[in-house]
Tab-separated table of C-alpha atoms and ligand atoms in Angstrom:
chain	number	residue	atom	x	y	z
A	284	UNK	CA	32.269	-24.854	-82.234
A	285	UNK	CA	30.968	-26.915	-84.458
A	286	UNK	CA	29.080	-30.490	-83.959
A	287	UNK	CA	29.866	-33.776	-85.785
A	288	UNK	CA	27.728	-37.196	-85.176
A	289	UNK	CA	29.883	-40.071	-86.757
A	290	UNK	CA	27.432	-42.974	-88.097
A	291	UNK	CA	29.013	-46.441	-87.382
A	292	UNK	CA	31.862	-47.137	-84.768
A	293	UNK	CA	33.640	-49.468	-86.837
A	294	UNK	CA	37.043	-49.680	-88.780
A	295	UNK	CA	36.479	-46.335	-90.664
A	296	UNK	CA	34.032	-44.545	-87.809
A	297	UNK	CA	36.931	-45.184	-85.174
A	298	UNK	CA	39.108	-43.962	-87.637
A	299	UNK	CA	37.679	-40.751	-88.244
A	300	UNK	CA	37.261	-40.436	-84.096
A	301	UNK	CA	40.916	-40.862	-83.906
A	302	UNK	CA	42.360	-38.730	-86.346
A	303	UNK	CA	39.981	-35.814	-85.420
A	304	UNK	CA	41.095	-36.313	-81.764
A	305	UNK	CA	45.121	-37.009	-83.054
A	306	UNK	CA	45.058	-33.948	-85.301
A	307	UNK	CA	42.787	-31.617	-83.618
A	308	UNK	CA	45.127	-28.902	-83.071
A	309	UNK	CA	46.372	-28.804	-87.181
A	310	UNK	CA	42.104	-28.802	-88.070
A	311	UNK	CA	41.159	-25.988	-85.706
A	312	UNK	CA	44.250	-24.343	-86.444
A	313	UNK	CA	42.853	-24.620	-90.479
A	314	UNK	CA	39.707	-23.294	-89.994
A	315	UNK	CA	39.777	-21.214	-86.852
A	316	UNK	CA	37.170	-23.240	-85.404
A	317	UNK	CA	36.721	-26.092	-82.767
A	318	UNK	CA	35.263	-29.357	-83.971
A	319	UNK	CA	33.708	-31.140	-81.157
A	320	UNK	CA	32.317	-35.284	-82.045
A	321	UNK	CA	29.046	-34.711	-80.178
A	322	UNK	CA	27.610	-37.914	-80.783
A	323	UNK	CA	28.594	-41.821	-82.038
A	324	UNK	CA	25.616	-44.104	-83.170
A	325	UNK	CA	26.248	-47.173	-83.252
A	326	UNK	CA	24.036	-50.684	-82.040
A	327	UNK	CA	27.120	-51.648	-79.590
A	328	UNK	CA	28.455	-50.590	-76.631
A	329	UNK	CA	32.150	-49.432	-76.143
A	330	UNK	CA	32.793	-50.237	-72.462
A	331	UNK	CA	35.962	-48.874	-71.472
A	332	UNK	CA	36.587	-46.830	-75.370
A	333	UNK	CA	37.066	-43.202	-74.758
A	334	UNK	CA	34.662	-42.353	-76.831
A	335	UNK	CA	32.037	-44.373	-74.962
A	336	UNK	CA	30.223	-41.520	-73.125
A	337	UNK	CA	29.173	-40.041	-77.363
A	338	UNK	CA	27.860	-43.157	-78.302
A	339	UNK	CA	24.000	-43.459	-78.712
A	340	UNK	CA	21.578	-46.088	-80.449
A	341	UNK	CA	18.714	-43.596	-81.872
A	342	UNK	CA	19.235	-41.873	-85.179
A	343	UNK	CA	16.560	-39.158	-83.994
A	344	UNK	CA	18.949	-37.943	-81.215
A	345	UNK	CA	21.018	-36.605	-83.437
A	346	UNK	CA	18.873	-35.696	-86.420
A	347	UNK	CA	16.727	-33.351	-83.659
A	348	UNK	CA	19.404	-31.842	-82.332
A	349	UNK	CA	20.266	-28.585	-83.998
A	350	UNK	CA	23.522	-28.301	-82.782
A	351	UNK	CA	24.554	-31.321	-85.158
A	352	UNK	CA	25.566	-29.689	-88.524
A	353	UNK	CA	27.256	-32.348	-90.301
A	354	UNK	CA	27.032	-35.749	-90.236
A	355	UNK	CA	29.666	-38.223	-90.963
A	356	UNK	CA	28.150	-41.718	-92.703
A	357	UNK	CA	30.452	-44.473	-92.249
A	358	UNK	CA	27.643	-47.147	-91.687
A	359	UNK	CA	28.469	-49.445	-94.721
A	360	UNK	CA	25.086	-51.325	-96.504
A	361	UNK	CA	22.474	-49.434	-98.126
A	362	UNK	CA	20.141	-49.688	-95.875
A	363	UNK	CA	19.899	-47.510	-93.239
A	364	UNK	CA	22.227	-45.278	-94.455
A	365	UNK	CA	20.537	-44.336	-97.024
A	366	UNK	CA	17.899	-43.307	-95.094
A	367	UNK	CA	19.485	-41.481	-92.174
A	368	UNK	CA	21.130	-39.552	-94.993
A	369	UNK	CA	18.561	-38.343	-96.445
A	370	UNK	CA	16.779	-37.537	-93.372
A	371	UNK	CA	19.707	-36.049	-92.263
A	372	UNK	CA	20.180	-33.707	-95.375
A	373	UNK	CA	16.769	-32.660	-95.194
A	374	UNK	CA	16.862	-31.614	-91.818
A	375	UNK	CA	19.515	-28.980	-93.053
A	376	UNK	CA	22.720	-30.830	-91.913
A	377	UNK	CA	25.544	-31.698	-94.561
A	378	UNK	CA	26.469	-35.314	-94.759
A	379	UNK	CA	30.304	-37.204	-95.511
A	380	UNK	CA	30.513	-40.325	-96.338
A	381	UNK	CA	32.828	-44.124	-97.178
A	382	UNK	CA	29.929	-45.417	-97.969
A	383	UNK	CA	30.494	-46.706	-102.045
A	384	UNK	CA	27.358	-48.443	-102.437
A	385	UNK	CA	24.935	-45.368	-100.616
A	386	UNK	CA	27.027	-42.999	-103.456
A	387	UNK	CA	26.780	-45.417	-106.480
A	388	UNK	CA	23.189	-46.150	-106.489
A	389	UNK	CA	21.730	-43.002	-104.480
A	390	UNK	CA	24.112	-39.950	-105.108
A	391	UNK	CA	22.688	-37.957	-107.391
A	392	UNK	CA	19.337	-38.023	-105.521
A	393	UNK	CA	21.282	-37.047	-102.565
A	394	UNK	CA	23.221	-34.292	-104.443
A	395	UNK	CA	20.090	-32.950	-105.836
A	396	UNK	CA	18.111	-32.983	-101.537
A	397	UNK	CA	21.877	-31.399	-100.532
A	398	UNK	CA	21.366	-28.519	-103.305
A	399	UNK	CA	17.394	-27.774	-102.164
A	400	UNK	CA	18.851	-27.424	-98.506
A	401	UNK	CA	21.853	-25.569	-99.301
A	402	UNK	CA	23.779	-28.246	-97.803
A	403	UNK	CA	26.736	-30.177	-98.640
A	404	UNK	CA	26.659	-34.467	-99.743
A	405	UNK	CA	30.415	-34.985	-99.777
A	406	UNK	CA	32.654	-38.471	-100.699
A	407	UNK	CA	36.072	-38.023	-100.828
A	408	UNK	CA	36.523	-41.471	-99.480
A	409	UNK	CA	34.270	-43.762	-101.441
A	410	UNK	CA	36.659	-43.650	-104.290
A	411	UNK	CA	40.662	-44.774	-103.415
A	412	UNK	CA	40.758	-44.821	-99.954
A	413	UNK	CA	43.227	-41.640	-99.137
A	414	UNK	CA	44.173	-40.707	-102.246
A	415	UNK	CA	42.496	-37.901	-103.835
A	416	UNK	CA	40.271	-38.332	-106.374
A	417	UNK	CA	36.806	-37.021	-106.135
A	418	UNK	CA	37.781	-32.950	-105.765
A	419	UNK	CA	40.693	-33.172	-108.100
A	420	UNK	CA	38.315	-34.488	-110.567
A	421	UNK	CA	35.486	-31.869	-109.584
A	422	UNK	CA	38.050	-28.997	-108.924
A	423	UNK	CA	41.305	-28.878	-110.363
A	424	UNK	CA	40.795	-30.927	-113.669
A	425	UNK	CA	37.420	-28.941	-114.507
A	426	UNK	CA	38.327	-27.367	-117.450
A	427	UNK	CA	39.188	-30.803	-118.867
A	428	UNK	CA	37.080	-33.208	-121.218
A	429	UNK	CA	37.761	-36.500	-119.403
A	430	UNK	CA	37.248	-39.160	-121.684
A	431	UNK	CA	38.900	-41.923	-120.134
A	432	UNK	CA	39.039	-43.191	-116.487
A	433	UNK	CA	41.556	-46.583	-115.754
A	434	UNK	CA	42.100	-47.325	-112.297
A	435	UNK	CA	43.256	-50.389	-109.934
A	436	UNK	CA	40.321	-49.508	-107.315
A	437	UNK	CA	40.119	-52.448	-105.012
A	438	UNK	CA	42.791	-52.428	-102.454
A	439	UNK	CA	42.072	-56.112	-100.938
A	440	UNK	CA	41.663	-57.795	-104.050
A	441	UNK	CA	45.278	-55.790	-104.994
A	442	UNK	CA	46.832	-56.936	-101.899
A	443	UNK	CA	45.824	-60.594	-102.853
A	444	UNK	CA	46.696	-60.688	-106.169
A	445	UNK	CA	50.158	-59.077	-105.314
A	446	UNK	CA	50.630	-61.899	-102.322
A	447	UNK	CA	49.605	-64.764	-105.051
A	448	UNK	CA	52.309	-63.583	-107.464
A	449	UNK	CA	55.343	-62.180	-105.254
A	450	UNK	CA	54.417	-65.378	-102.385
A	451	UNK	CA	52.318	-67.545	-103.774
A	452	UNK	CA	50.253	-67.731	-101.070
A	453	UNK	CA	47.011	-69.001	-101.802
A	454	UNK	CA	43.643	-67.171	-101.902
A	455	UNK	CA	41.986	-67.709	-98.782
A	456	UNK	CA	44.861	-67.062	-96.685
A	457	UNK	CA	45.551	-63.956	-98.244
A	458	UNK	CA	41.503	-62.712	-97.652
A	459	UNK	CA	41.799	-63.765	-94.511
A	460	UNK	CA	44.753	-61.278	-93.644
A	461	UNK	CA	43.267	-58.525	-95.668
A	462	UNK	CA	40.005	-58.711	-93.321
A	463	UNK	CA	42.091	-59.105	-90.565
A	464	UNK	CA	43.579	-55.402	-91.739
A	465	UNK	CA	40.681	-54.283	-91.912
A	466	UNK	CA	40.347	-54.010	-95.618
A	467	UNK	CA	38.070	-56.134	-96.809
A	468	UNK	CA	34.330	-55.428	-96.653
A	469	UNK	CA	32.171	-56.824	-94.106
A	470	UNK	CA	31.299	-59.162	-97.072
A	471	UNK	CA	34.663	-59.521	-98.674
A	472	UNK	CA	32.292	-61.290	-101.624
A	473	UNK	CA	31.697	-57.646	-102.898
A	474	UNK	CA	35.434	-57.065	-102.734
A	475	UNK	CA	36.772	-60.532	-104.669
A	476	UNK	CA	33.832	-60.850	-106.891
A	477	UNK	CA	34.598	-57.231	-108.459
A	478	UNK	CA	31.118	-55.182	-106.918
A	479	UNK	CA	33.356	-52.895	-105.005
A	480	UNK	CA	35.316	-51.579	-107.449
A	481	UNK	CA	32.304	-51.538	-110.021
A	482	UNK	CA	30.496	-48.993	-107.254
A	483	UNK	CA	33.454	-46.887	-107.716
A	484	UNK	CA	33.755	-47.139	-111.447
A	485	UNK	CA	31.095	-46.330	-111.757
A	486	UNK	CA	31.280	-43.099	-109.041
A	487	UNK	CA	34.422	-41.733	-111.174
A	488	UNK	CA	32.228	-42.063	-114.250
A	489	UNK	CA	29.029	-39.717	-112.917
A	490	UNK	CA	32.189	-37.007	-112.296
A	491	UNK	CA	33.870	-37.375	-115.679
A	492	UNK	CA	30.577	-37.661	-117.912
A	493	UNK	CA	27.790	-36.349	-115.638
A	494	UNK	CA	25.988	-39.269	-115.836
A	495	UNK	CA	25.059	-41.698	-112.931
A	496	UNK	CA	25.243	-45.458	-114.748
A	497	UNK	CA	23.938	-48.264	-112.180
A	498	UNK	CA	27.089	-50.532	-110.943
A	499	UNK	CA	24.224	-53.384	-111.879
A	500	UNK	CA	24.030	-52.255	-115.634
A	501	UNK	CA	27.881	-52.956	-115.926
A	502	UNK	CA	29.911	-55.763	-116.770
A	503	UNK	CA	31.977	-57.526	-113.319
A	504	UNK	CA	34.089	-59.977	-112.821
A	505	UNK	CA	36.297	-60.482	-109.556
A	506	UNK	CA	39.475	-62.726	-108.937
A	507	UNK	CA	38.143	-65.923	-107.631
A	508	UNK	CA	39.010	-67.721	-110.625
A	509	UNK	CA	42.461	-66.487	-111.191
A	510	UNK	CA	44.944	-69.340	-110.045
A	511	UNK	CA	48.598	-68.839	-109.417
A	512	UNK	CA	49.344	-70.901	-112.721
A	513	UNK	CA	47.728	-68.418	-114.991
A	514	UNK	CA	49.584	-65.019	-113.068
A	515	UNK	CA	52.584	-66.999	-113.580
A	516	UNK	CA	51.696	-67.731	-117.398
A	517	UNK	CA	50.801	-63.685	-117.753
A	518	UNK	CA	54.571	-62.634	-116.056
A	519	UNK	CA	56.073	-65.077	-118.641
A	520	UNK	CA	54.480	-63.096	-121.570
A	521	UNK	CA	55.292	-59.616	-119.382
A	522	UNK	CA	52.020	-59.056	-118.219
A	523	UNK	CA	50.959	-58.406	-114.098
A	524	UNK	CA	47.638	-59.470	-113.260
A	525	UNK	CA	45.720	-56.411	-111.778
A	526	UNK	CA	41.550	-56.128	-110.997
A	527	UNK	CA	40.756	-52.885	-113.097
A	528	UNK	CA	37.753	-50.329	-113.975
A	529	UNK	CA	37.587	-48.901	-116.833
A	530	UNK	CA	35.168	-46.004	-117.819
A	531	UNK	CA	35.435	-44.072	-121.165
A	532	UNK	CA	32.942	-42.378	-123.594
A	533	UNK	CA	32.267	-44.236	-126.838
A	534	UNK	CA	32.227	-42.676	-130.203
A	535	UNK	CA	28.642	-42.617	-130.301
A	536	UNK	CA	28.382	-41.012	-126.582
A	537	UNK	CA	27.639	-43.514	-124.889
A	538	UNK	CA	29.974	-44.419	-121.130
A	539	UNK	CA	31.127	-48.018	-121.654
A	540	UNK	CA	32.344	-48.990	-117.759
A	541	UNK	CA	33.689	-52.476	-116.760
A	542	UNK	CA	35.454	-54.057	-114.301
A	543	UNK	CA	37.385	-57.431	-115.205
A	544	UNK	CA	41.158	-59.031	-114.415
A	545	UNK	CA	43.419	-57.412	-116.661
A	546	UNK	CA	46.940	-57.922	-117.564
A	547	UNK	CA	49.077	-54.793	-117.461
A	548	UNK	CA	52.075	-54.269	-119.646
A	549	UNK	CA	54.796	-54.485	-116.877
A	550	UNK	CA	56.290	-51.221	-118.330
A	551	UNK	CA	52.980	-49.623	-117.922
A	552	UNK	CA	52.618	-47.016	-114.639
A	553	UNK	CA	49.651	-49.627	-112.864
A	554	UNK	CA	51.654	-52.888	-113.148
A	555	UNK	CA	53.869	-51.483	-110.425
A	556	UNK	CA	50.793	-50.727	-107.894
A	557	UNK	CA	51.451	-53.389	-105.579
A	558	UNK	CA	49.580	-54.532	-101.964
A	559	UNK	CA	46.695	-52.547	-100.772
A	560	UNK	CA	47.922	-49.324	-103.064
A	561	UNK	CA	45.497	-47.951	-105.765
A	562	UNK	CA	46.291	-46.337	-108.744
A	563	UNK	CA	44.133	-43.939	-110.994
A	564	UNK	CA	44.731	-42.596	-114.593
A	565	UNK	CA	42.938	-39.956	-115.705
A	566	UNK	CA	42.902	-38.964	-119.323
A	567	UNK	CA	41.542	-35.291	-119.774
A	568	UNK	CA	41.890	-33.365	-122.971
A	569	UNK	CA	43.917	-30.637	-122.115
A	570	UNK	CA	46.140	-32.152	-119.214
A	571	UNK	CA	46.751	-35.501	-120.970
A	572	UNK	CA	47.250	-38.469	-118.804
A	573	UNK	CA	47.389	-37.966	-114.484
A	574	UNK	CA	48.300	-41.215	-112.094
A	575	UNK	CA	46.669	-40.764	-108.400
A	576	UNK	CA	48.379	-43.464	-106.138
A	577	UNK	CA	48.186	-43.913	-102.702
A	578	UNK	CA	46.345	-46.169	-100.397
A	579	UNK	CA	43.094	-47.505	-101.038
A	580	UNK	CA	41.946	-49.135	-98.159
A	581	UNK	CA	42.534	-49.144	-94.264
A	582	UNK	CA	41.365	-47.264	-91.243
A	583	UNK	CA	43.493	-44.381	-90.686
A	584	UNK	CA	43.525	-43.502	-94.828
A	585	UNK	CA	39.726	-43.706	-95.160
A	586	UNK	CA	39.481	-41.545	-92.582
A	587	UNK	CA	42.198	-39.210	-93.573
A	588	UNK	CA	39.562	-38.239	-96.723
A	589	UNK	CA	36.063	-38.139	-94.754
A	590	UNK	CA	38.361	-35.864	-92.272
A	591	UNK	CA	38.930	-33.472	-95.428
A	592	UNK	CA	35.823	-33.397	-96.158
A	593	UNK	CA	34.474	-32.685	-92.620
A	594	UNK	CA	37.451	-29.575	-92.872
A	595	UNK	CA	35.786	-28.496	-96.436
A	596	UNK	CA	31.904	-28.043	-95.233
A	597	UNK	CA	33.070	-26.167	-92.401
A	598	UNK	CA	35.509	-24.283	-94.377
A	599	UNK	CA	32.358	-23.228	-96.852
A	600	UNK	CA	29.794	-22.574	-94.506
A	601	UNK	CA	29.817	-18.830	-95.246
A	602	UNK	CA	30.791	-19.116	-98.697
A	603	UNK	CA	28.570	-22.275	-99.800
A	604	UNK	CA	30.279	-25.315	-101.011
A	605	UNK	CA	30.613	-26.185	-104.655
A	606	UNK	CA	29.277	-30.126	-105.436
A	607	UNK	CA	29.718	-33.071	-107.903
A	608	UNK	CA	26.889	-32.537	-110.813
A	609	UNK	CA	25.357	-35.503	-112.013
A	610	UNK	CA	22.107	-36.781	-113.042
A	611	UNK	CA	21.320	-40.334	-113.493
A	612	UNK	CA	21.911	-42.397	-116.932
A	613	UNK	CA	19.039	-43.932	-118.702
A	614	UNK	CA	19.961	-47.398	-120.224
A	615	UNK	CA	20.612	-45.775	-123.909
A	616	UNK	CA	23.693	-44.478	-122.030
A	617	UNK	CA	25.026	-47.350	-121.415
A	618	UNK	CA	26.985	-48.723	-124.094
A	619	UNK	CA	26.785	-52.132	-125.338
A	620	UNK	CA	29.881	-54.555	-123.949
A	621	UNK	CA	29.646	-56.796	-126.664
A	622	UNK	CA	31.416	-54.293	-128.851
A	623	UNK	CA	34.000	-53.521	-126.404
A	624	UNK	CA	37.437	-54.611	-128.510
A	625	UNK	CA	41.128	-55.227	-126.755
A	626	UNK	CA	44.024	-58.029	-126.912
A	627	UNK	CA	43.251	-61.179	-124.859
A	628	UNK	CA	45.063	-63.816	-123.404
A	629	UNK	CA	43.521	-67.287	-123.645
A	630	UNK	CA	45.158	-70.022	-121.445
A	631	UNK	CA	43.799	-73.799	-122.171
A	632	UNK	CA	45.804	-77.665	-121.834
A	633	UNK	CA	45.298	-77.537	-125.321
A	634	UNK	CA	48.385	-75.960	-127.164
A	635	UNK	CA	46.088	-77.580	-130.487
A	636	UNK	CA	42.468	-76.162	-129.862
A	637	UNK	CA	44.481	-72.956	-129.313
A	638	UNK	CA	46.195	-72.572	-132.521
A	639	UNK	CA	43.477	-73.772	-134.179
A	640	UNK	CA	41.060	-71.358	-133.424
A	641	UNK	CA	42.578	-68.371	-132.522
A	642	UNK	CA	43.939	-66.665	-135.753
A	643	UNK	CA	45.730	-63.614	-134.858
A	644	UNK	CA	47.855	-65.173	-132.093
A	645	UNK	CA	51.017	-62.856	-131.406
A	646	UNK	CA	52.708	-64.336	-128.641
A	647	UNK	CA	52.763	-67.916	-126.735
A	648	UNK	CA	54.371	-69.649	-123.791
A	649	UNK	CA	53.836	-73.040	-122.714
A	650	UNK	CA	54.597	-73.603	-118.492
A	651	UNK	CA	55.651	-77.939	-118.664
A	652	UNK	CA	54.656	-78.336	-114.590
A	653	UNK	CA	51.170	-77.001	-115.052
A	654	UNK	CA	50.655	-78.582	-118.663
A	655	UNK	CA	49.165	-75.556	-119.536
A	656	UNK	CA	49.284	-72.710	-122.517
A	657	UNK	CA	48.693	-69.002	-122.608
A	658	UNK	CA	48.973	-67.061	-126.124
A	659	UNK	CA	48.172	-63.612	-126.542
A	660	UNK	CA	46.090	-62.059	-129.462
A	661	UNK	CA	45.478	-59.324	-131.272
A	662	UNK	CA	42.679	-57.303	-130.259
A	663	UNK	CA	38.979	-58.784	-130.508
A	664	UNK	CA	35.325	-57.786	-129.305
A	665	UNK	CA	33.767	-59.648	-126.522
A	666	UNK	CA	31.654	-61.374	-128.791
A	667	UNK	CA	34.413	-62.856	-130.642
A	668	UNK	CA	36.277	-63.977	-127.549
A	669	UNK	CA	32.819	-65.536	-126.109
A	670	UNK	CA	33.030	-67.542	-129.226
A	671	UNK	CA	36.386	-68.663	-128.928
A	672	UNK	CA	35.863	-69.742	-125.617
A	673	UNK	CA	33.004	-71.837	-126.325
A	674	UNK	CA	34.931	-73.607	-129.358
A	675	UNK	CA	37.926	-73.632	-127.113
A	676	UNK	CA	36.672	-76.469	-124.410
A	677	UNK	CA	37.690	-75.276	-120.804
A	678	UNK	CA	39.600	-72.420	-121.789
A	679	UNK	CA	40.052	-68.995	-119.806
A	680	UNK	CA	40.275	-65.133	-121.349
A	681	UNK	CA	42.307	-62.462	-119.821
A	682	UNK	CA	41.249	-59.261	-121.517
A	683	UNK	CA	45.287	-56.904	-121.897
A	684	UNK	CA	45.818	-53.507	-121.569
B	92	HSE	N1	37.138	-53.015	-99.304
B	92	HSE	C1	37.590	-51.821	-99.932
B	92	HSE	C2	38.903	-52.115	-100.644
B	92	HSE	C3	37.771	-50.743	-98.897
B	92	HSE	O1	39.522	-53.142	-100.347
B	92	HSE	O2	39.318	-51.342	-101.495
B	92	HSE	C4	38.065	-49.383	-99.443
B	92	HSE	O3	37.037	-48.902	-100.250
């Protein structure tokens, strides 16, 4: 039999309760094995849950209790998950985890105490949800070069922006049903103001390029500032509006990640990745371009990948588990974002200061009700379009796929 302590009782920690109790028959039936939840830390109580008798409020009942082999982290925060961890991994037990912001800004560190305790630090499900991502990348596209990582990784801010364009329903109604779902983060700030998705930008880059780049040392934006006028000003000019990373290797080496609005061609594979659905394109230099799509929030999905990886350290504990390599990035990795070039869509009330400063305009509509114009351009480097905006009084920039 073999002994898992789940970390945090909440939407994903339930999750992974339920689906190991739901599906226990197909896992043991897997690996041959029984796998028993011996423990549930959490600060509450679950009066009346059936799980109420495993829950405990000390971390050091489980990490001295050798009968606890793995781990499961689904704490959220930095802070003390970090720290149970790596306590946790040095005690010889593996470790799964959600947990986006413990990977982005501690996983190679905890990769590196995993390998000197011949232990496994796995995280299917900080990166899309259920879909996967992380041991496709690290498995079955390892013979590839991948040089370029696009991906609609947010699946609250994707279920807004699809509700503000299909219903235009506005913003804060929309959040509020995403929490409500249980998608949103327990600060849905990190979710609409782009930090979620730059944690796992910034995860799929360490994979692809073996570096570690802080989600700090990257540029974000999020999607408070998009209004329903300008998504309807993008689908005029047959764009959808979509939060997007973006991770690729410059010519000079050097990983250039961001996460911004984009607009997406609507002929292009992400425009149709609608609700709380994520989408992933990978471009590697022998299999050319692969979409991963699924969902990318959401109890049982979440769990659905920290169950798979539960199933893969006990699948490997004879053979010994193979796992991500990265180091972390010193800042003459990171490229500058100044330089980074692409179309743009400027919107202002000013049709004039428009065509007056923007030179290589391509395409235009005006929308009469809103008094506003959007034009699109040909492509131009941040610093360019930082200038325009300045000479263009009160205008916004979409960057275009
Ligand atoms: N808040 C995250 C999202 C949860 O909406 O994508 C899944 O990582």
């Amino acid at each position: 039999m073999i002994n898992v302590a789940i970390l945090g009782f909440g939407v994903v920690g339930s999750g992974v309760a339920e689906v190991l109790t739901q599906n226990k028959g197909i896992i043991e039936k897997k690996l041959g094995k029984e796998v028993n939840i011996k423990y549930i830390l959490d600060l509450r109580d679950f009066p009346g849950n059936p799980f109420e008798s495993k829950v405990v409020h000390d971390f050091n009942i489980i990490l001295n209790d050798p009968e606890v082999s793995i781990v499961a982290e689904m704490m959220g925060g930095s802070h003390p998950a970090y720290d149970f961890s790596k306590a946790a991994l040095e005690a010889g037990k593996s470790v799964v985890t959600s947990n986006k912001e413990v990977v982005a800004n501690f996983g190679a560190e905890l990769i590196s105490i995993a390998k000197a305790h011949n232990v496994a630090y796995l995280f299917e499900a900080s990166v899309g949800g259920g879909i996967p991502i992380i041991r496709p990348m690290c498995n079955d596209l390892a013979s590839n070069n991948i040089c370029e990582i696009s991906g609609i990784l947010n699946g609250t801010t994707n279920y807004i922006l699809t509700k503000m364009t299909a219903e235009g329903i506005p913003f804060e109604t929309v959040l509020k049903d995403a929490q409500d779902k249980g998608y949103a983060e327990r600060n849905p700030a990190a979710d609409v103001e782009g930090l979620d998705a730059a944690r796992k930008i910034v995860i799929l880059a360490a994979l692809a390029f073996g570096k570690a780049i802080s989600p700090n040392s990257i540029h974000v934006e999020g999607i408070t500032s998009i209004t329903t006028e300008d998504v309807e000003l993008a689908a005029a000019l047959g764009y959808s509006v979509k939060l997007t990373g973006h991770a690729k290797k410059t010519e000079d080496g050097k990983i250039l990640a961001m996460v911004s609005p984009r607009l997406i061609p609507v002929s292009a594979p992400l425009s149709s990745i609608n609700d709380v659905f994520n989408g992933i394109l990978l471009n590697g230099d022998m299999v050319g371009q692969v979409m991963f799509y699924g969902p990318g929030a959401g109890k049982l999905p979440t769990a659905s990948a920290v169950c798979a990886d539960i199933v893969d350290v006990i699948a490997h504990v004879e053979s010994g588990i193979k796992l991500p390599d990265y180091t972390v990035a010193n800042d003459d990795d990171v490229a500058c974002f100044e330089s980074y070039s692409c179309k743009r869509m400027f919107v202002s009330d000013s049709a004039v200061a428009l065509e007056g400063t923007l030179a290589n305009v391509t395409n235009r509509v005006s929308c009469d009700k809103c008094d506003l114009t959007a034009v699109i351009t040909e492509e131009m480097t941040e610093k360019e379009a930082q200038a325009a905006l300045v000479a263009i009084s009160g205008a916004k920039m979409y960057r275009v796929l």
